[in-house]
PDB file of C-alpha atoms in Angstrom:
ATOM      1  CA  UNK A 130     -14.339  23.631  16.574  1.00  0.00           C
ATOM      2  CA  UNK A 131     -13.100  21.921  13.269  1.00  0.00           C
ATOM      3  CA  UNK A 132     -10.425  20.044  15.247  1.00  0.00           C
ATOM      4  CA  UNK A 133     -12.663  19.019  17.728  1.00  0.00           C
ATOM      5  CA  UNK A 134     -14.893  17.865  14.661  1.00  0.00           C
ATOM      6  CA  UNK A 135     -11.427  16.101  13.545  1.00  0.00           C
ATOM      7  CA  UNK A 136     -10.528  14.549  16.998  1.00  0.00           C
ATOM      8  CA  UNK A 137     -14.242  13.264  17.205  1.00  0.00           C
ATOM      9  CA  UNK A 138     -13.741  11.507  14.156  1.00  0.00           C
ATOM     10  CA  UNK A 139     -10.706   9.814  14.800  1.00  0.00           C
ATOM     11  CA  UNK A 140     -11.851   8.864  17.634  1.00  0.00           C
ATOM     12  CA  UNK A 141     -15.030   7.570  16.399  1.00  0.00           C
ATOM     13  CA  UNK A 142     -12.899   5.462  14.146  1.00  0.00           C
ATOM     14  CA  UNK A 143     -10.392   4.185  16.380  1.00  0.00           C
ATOM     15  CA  UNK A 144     -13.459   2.784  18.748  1.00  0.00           C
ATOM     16  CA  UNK A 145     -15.748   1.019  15.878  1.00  0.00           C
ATOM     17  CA  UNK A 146     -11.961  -0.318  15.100  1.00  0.00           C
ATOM     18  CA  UNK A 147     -10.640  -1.415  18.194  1.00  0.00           C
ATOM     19  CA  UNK A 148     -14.130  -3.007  18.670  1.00  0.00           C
ATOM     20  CA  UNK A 149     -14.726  -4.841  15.222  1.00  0.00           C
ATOM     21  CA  UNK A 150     -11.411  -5.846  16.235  1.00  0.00           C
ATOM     22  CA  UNK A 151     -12.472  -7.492  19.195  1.00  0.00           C
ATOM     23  CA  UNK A 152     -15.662  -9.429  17.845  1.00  0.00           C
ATOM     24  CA  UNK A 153     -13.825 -10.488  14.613  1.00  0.00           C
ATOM     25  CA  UNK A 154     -11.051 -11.844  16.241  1.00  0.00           C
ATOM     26  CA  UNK A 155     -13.815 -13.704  19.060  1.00  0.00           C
ATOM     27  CA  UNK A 156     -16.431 -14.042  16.806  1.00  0.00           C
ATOM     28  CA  UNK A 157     -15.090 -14.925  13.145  1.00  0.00           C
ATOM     29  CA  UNK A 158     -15.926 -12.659  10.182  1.00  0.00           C
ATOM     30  CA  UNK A 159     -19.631 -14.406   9.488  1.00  0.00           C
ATOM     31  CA  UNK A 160     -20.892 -13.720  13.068  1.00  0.00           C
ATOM     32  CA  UNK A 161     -20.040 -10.232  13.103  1.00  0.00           C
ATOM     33  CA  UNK A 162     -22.960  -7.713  13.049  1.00  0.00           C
ATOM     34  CA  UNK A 163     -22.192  -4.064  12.338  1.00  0.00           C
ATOM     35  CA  UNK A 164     -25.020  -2.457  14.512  1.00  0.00           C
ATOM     36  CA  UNK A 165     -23.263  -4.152  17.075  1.00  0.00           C
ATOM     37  CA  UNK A 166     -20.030  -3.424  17.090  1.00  0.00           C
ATOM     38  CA  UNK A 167     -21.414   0.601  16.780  1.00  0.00           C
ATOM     39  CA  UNK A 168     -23.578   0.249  19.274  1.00  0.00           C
ATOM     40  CA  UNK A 169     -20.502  -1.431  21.702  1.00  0.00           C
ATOM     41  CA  UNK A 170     -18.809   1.537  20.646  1.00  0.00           C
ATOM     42  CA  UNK A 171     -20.968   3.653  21.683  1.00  0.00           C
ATOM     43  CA  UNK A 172     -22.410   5.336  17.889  1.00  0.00           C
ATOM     44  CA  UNK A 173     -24.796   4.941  15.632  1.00  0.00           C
ATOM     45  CA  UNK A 174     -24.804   2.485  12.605  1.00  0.00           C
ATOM     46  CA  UNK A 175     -24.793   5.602  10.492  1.00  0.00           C
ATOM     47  CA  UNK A 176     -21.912   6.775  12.047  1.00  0.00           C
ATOM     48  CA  UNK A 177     -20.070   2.972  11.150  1.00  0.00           C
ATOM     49  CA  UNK A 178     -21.313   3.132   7.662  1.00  0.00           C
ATOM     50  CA  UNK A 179     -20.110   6.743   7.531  1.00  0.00           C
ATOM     51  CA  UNK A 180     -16.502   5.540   7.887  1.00  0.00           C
ATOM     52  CA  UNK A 181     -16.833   1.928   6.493  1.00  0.00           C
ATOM     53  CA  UNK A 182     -19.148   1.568   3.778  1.00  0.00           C
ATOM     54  CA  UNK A 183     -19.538  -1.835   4.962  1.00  0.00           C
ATOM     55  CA  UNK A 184     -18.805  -4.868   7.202  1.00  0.00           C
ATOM     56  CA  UNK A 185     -16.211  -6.045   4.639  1.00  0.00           C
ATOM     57  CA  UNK A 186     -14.734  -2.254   4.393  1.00  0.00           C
ATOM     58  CA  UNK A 187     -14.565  -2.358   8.927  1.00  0.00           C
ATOM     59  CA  UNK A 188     -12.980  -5.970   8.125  1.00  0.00           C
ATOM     60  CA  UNK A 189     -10.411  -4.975   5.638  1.00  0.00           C
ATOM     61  CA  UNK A 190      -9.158  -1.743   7.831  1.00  0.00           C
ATOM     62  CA  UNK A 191      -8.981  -4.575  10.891  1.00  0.00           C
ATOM     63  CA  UNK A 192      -6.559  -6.641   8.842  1.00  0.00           C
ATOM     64  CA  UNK A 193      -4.404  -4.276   7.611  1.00  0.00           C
ATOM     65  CA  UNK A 194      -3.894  -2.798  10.968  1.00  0.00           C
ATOM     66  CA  UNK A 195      -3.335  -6.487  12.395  1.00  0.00           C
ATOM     67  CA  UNK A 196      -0.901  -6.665   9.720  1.00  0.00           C
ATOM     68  CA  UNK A 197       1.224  -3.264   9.980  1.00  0.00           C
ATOM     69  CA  UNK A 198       1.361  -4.045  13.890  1.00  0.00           C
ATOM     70  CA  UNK A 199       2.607  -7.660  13.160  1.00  0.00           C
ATOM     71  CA  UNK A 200       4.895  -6.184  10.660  1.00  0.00           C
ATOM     72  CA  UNK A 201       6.025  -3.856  13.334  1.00  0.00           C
ATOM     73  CA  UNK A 202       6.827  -6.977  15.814  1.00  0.00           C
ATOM     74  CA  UNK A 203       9.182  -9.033  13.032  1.00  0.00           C
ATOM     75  CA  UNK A 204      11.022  -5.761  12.640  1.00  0.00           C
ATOM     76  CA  UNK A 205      11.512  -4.899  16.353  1.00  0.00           C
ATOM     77  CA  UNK A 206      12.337  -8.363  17.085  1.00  0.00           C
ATOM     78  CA  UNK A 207      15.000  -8.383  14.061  1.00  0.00           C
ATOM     79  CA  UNK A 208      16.661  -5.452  15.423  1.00  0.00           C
ATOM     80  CA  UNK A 209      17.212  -6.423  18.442  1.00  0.00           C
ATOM     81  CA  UNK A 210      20.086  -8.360  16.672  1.00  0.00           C
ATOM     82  CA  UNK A 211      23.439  -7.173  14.952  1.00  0.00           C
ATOM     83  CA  UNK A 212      24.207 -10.340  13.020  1.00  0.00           C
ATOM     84  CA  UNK A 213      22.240 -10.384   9.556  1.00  0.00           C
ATOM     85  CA  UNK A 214      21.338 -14.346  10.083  1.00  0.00           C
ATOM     86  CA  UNK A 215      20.630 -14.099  13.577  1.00  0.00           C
ATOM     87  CA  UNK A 216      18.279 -10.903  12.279  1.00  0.00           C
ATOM     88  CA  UNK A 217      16.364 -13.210   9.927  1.00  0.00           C
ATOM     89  CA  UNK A 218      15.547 -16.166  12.340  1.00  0.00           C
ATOM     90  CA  UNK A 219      14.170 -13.633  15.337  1.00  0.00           C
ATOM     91  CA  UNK A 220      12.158 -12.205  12.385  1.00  0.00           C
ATOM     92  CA  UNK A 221      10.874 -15.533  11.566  1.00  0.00           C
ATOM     93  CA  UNK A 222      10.239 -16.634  15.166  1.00  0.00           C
ATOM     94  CA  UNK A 223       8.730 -13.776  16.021  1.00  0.00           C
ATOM     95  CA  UNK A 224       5.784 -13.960  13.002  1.00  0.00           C
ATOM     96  CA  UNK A 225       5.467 -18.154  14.364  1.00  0.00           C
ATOM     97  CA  UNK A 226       4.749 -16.711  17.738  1.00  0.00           C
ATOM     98  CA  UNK A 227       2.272 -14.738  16.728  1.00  0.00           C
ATOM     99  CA  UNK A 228       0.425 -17.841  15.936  1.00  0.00           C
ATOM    100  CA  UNK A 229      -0.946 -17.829  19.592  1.00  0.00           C
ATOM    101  CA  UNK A 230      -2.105 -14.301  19.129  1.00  0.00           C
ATOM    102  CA  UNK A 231      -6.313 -14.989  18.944  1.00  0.00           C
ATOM    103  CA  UNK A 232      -6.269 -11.791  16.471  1.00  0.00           C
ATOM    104  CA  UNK A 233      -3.756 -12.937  14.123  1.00  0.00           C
ATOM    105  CA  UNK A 234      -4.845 -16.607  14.078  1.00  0.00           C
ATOM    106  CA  UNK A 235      -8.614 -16.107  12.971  1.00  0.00           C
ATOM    107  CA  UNK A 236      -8.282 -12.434  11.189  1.00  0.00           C
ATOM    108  CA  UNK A 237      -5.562 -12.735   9.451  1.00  0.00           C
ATOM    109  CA  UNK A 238      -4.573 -16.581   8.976  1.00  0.00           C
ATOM    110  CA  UNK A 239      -8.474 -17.857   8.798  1.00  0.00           C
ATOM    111  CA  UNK A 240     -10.747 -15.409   7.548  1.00  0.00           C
ATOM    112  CA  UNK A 241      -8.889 -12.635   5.928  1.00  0.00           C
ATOM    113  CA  UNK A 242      -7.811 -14.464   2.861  1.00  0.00           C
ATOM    114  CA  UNK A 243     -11.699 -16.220   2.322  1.00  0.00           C
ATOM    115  CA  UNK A 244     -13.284 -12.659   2.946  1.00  0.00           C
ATOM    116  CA  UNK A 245     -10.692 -10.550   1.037  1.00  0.00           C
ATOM    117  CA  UNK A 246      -9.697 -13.028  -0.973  1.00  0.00           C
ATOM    118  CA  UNK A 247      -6.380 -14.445  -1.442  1.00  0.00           C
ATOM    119  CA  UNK A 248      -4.733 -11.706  -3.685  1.00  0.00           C
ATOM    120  CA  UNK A 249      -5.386  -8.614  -1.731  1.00  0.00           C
ATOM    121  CA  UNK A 250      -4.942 -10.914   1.361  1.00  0.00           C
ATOM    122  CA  UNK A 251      -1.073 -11.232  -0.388  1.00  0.00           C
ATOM    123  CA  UNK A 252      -0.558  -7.767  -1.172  1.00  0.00           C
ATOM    124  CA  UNK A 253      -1.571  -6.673   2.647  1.00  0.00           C
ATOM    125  CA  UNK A 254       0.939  -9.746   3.446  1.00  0.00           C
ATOM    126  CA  UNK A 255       3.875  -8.002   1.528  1.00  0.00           C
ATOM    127  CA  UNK A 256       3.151  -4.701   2.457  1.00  0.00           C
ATOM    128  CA  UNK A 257       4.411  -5.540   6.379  1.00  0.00           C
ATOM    129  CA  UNK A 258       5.940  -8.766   7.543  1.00  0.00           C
ATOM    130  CA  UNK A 259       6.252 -10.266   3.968  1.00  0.00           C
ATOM    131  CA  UNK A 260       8.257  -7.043   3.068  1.00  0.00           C
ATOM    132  CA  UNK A 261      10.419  -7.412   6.253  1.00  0.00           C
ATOM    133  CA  UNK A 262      11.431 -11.062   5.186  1.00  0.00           C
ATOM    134  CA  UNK A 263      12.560 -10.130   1.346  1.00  0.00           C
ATOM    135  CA  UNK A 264      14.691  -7.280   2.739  1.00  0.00           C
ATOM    136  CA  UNK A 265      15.905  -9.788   5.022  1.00  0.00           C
ATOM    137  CA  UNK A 266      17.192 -11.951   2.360  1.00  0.00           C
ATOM    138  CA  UNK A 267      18.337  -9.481  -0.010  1.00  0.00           C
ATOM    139  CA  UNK A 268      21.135  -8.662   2.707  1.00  0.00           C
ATOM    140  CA  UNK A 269      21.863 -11.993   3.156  1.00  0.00           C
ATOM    141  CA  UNK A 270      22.295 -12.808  -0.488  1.00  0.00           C
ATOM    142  CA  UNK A 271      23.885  -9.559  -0.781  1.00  0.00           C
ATOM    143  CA  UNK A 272      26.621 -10.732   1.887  1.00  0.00           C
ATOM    144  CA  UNK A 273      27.106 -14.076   0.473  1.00  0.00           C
ATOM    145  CA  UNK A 274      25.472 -15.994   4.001  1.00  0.00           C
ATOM    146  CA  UNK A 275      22.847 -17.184   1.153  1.00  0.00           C
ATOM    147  CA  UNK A 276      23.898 -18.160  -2.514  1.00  0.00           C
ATOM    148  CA  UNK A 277      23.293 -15.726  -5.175  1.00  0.00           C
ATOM    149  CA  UNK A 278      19.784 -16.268  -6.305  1.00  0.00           C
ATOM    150  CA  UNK A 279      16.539 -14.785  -6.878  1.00  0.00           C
ATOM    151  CA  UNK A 280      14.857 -13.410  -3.831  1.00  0.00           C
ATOM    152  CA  UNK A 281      10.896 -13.298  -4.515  1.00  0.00           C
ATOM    153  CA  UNK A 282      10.575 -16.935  -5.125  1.00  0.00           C
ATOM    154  CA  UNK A 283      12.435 -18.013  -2.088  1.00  0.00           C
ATOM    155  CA  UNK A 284      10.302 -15.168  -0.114  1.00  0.00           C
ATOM    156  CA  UNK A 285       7.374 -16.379  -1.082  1.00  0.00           C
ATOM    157  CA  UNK A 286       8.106 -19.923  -0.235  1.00  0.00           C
ATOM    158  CA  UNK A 287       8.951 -19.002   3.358  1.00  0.00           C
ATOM    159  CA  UNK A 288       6.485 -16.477   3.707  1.00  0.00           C
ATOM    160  CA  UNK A 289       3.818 -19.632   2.607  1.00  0.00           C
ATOM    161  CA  UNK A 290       5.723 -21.882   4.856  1.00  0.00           C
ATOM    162  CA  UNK A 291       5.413 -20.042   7.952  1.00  0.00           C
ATOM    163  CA  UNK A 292       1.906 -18.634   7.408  1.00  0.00           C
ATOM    164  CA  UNK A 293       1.088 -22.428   7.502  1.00  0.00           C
ATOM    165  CA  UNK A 294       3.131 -22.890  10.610  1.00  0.00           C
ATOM    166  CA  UNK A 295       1.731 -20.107  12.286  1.00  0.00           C
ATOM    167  CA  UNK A 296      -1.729 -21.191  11.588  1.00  0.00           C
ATOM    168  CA  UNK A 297      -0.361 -24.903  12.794  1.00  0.00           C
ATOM    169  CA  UNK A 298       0.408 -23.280  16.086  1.00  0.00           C
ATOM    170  CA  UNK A 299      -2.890 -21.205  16.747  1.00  0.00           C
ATOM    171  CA  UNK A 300      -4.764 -24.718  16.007  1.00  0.00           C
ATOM    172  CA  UNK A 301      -3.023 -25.837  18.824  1.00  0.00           C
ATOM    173  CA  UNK A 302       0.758 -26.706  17.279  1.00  0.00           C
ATOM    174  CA  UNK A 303       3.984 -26.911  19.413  1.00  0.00           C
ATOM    175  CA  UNK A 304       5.693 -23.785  19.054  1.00  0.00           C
ATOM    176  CA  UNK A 305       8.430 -25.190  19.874  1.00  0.00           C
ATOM    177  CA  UNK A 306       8.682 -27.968  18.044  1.00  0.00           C
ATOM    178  CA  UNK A 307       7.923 -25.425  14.624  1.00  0.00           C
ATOM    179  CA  UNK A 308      10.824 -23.012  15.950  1.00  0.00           C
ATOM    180  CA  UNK A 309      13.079 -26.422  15.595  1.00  0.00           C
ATOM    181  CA  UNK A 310      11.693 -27.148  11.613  1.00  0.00           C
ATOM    182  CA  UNK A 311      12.303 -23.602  10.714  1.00  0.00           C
ATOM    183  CA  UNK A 312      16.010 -23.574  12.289  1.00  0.00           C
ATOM    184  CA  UNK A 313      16.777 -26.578  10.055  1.00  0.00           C
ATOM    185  CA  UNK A 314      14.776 -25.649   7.385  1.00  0.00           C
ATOM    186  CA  UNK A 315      16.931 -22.264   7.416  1.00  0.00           C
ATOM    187  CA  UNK A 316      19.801 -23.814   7.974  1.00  0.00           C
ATOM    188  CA  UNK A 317      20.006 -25.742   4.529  1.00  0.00           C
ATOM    189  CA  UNK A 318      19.283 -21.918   2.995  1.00  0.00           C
ATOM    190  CA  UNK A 319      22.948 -21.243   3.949  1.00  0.00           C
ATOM    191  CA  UNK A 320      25.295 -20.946   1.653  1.00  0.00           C
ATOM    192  CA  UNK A 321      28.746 -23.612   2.582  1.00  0.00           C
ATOM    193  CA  UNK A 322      31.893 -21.602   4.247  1.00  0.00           C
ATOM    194  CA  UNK A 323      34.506 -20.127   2.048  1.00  0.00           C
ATOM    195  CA  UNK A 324      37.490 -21.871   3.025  1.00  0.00           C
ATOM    196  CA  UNK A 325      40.639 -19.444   3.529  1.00  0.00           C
ATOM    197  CA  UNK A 326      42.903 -19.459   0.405  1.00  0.00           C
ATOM    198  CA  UNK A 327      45.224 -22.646   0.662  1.00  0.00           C
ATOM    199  CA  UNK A 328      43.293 -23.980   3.080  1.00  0.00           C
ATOM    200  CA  UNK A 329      42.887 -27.791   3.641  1.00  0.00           C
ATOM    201  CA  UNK A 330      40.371 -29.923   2.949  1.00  0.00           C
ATOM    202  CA  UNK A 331      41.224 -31.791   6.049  1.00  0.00           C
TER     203      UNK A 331
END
């Protein structure tokens, strides 16, 4: 009986989330009404407030699942790829693409860092995709593609860069056209090609 009690919770859970879900990312934050998204679930607004002790408590567990799955989608993507460069721009394509996801765009690029606020918006950040890209350029910088420099600021200025882009692209942005700006804009990260010893300059 207990892990039926246990199952009937998670479940419980998993619906008021997959729903709040829905309506937040349809919706926006504001227009979101917590007896609704129980009652779409099919429980009580007890049962809601049982396991989020508010609207802002359903929001934040929305985001940070948005974000561990988006996380999850830079890092699959980056696998897919030997070569430690080639690793960090399917990475950073991957996290532009998910401009066009509805979820992403208004939960997590519009209204997470207004409702959250901007520094625990940040941490969530570096806790997933964020954290993907540093590691990313620590191997890089570790195998001389990039030149030997300090990794959080240049993290953070990509990570800012393509959060904007992203957002560009879910307001209706060419994709494409982004994918282009962050190929050159990665490009002049690279550190120039050791020339063989004795080489020529010509």
């Amino acid at each position: 009986m207990a892990v039926n009690r246990a199952e009937q919770r998670a479940a419980t859970r998993r619906a008021l989330l997959a729903e709040g879900r829905r309506r937040f990312a349809a919706d926006a934050y504001h227009h979101v009404v917590v007896a609704d998204v129980a009652r779409a679930a099919g429980v009580t607004k007890g049962a809601a407030y049982h396991h989020f002790d508010s609207k802002a408590g359903l929001f934040r567990a929305v985001v940070s699942e948005v974000q561990h799955e988006l996380g999850g989608r830079v890092a699959a993507e980056a696998d897919r790829h030997e070569d430690l460069w080639e690793q960090l721009r399917a990475g950073c394509r991957a996290f532009l693409a998910a401009g066009t996801d509805p979820a992403v765009r208004r939960i997590l690029l519009v209204d997470a860092p207004t409702v959250l606020g901007r520094e625990e918006w940040r941490t969530l950040d570096e806790e997933s995709s964020a954290r993907h890209l540093a590691e990313a350029l620590e191997a890089l910088v570790a195998a001389g593609t990039l030149a030997d420099q300090p990794v959080e600021p240049l993290a953070r200025l990509l990570s800012g860069a393509m959060n904007e882009a992203a957002l560009w692209i879910a307001r209706g942005g060419d994709p494409q056209a982004a994918e282009q700006a962050l190929d050159r804009l990665l490009a002049g990260l690279r550190a120039p090609a050791r020339r063989p010893p004795g080489g020529s300059a010509g």
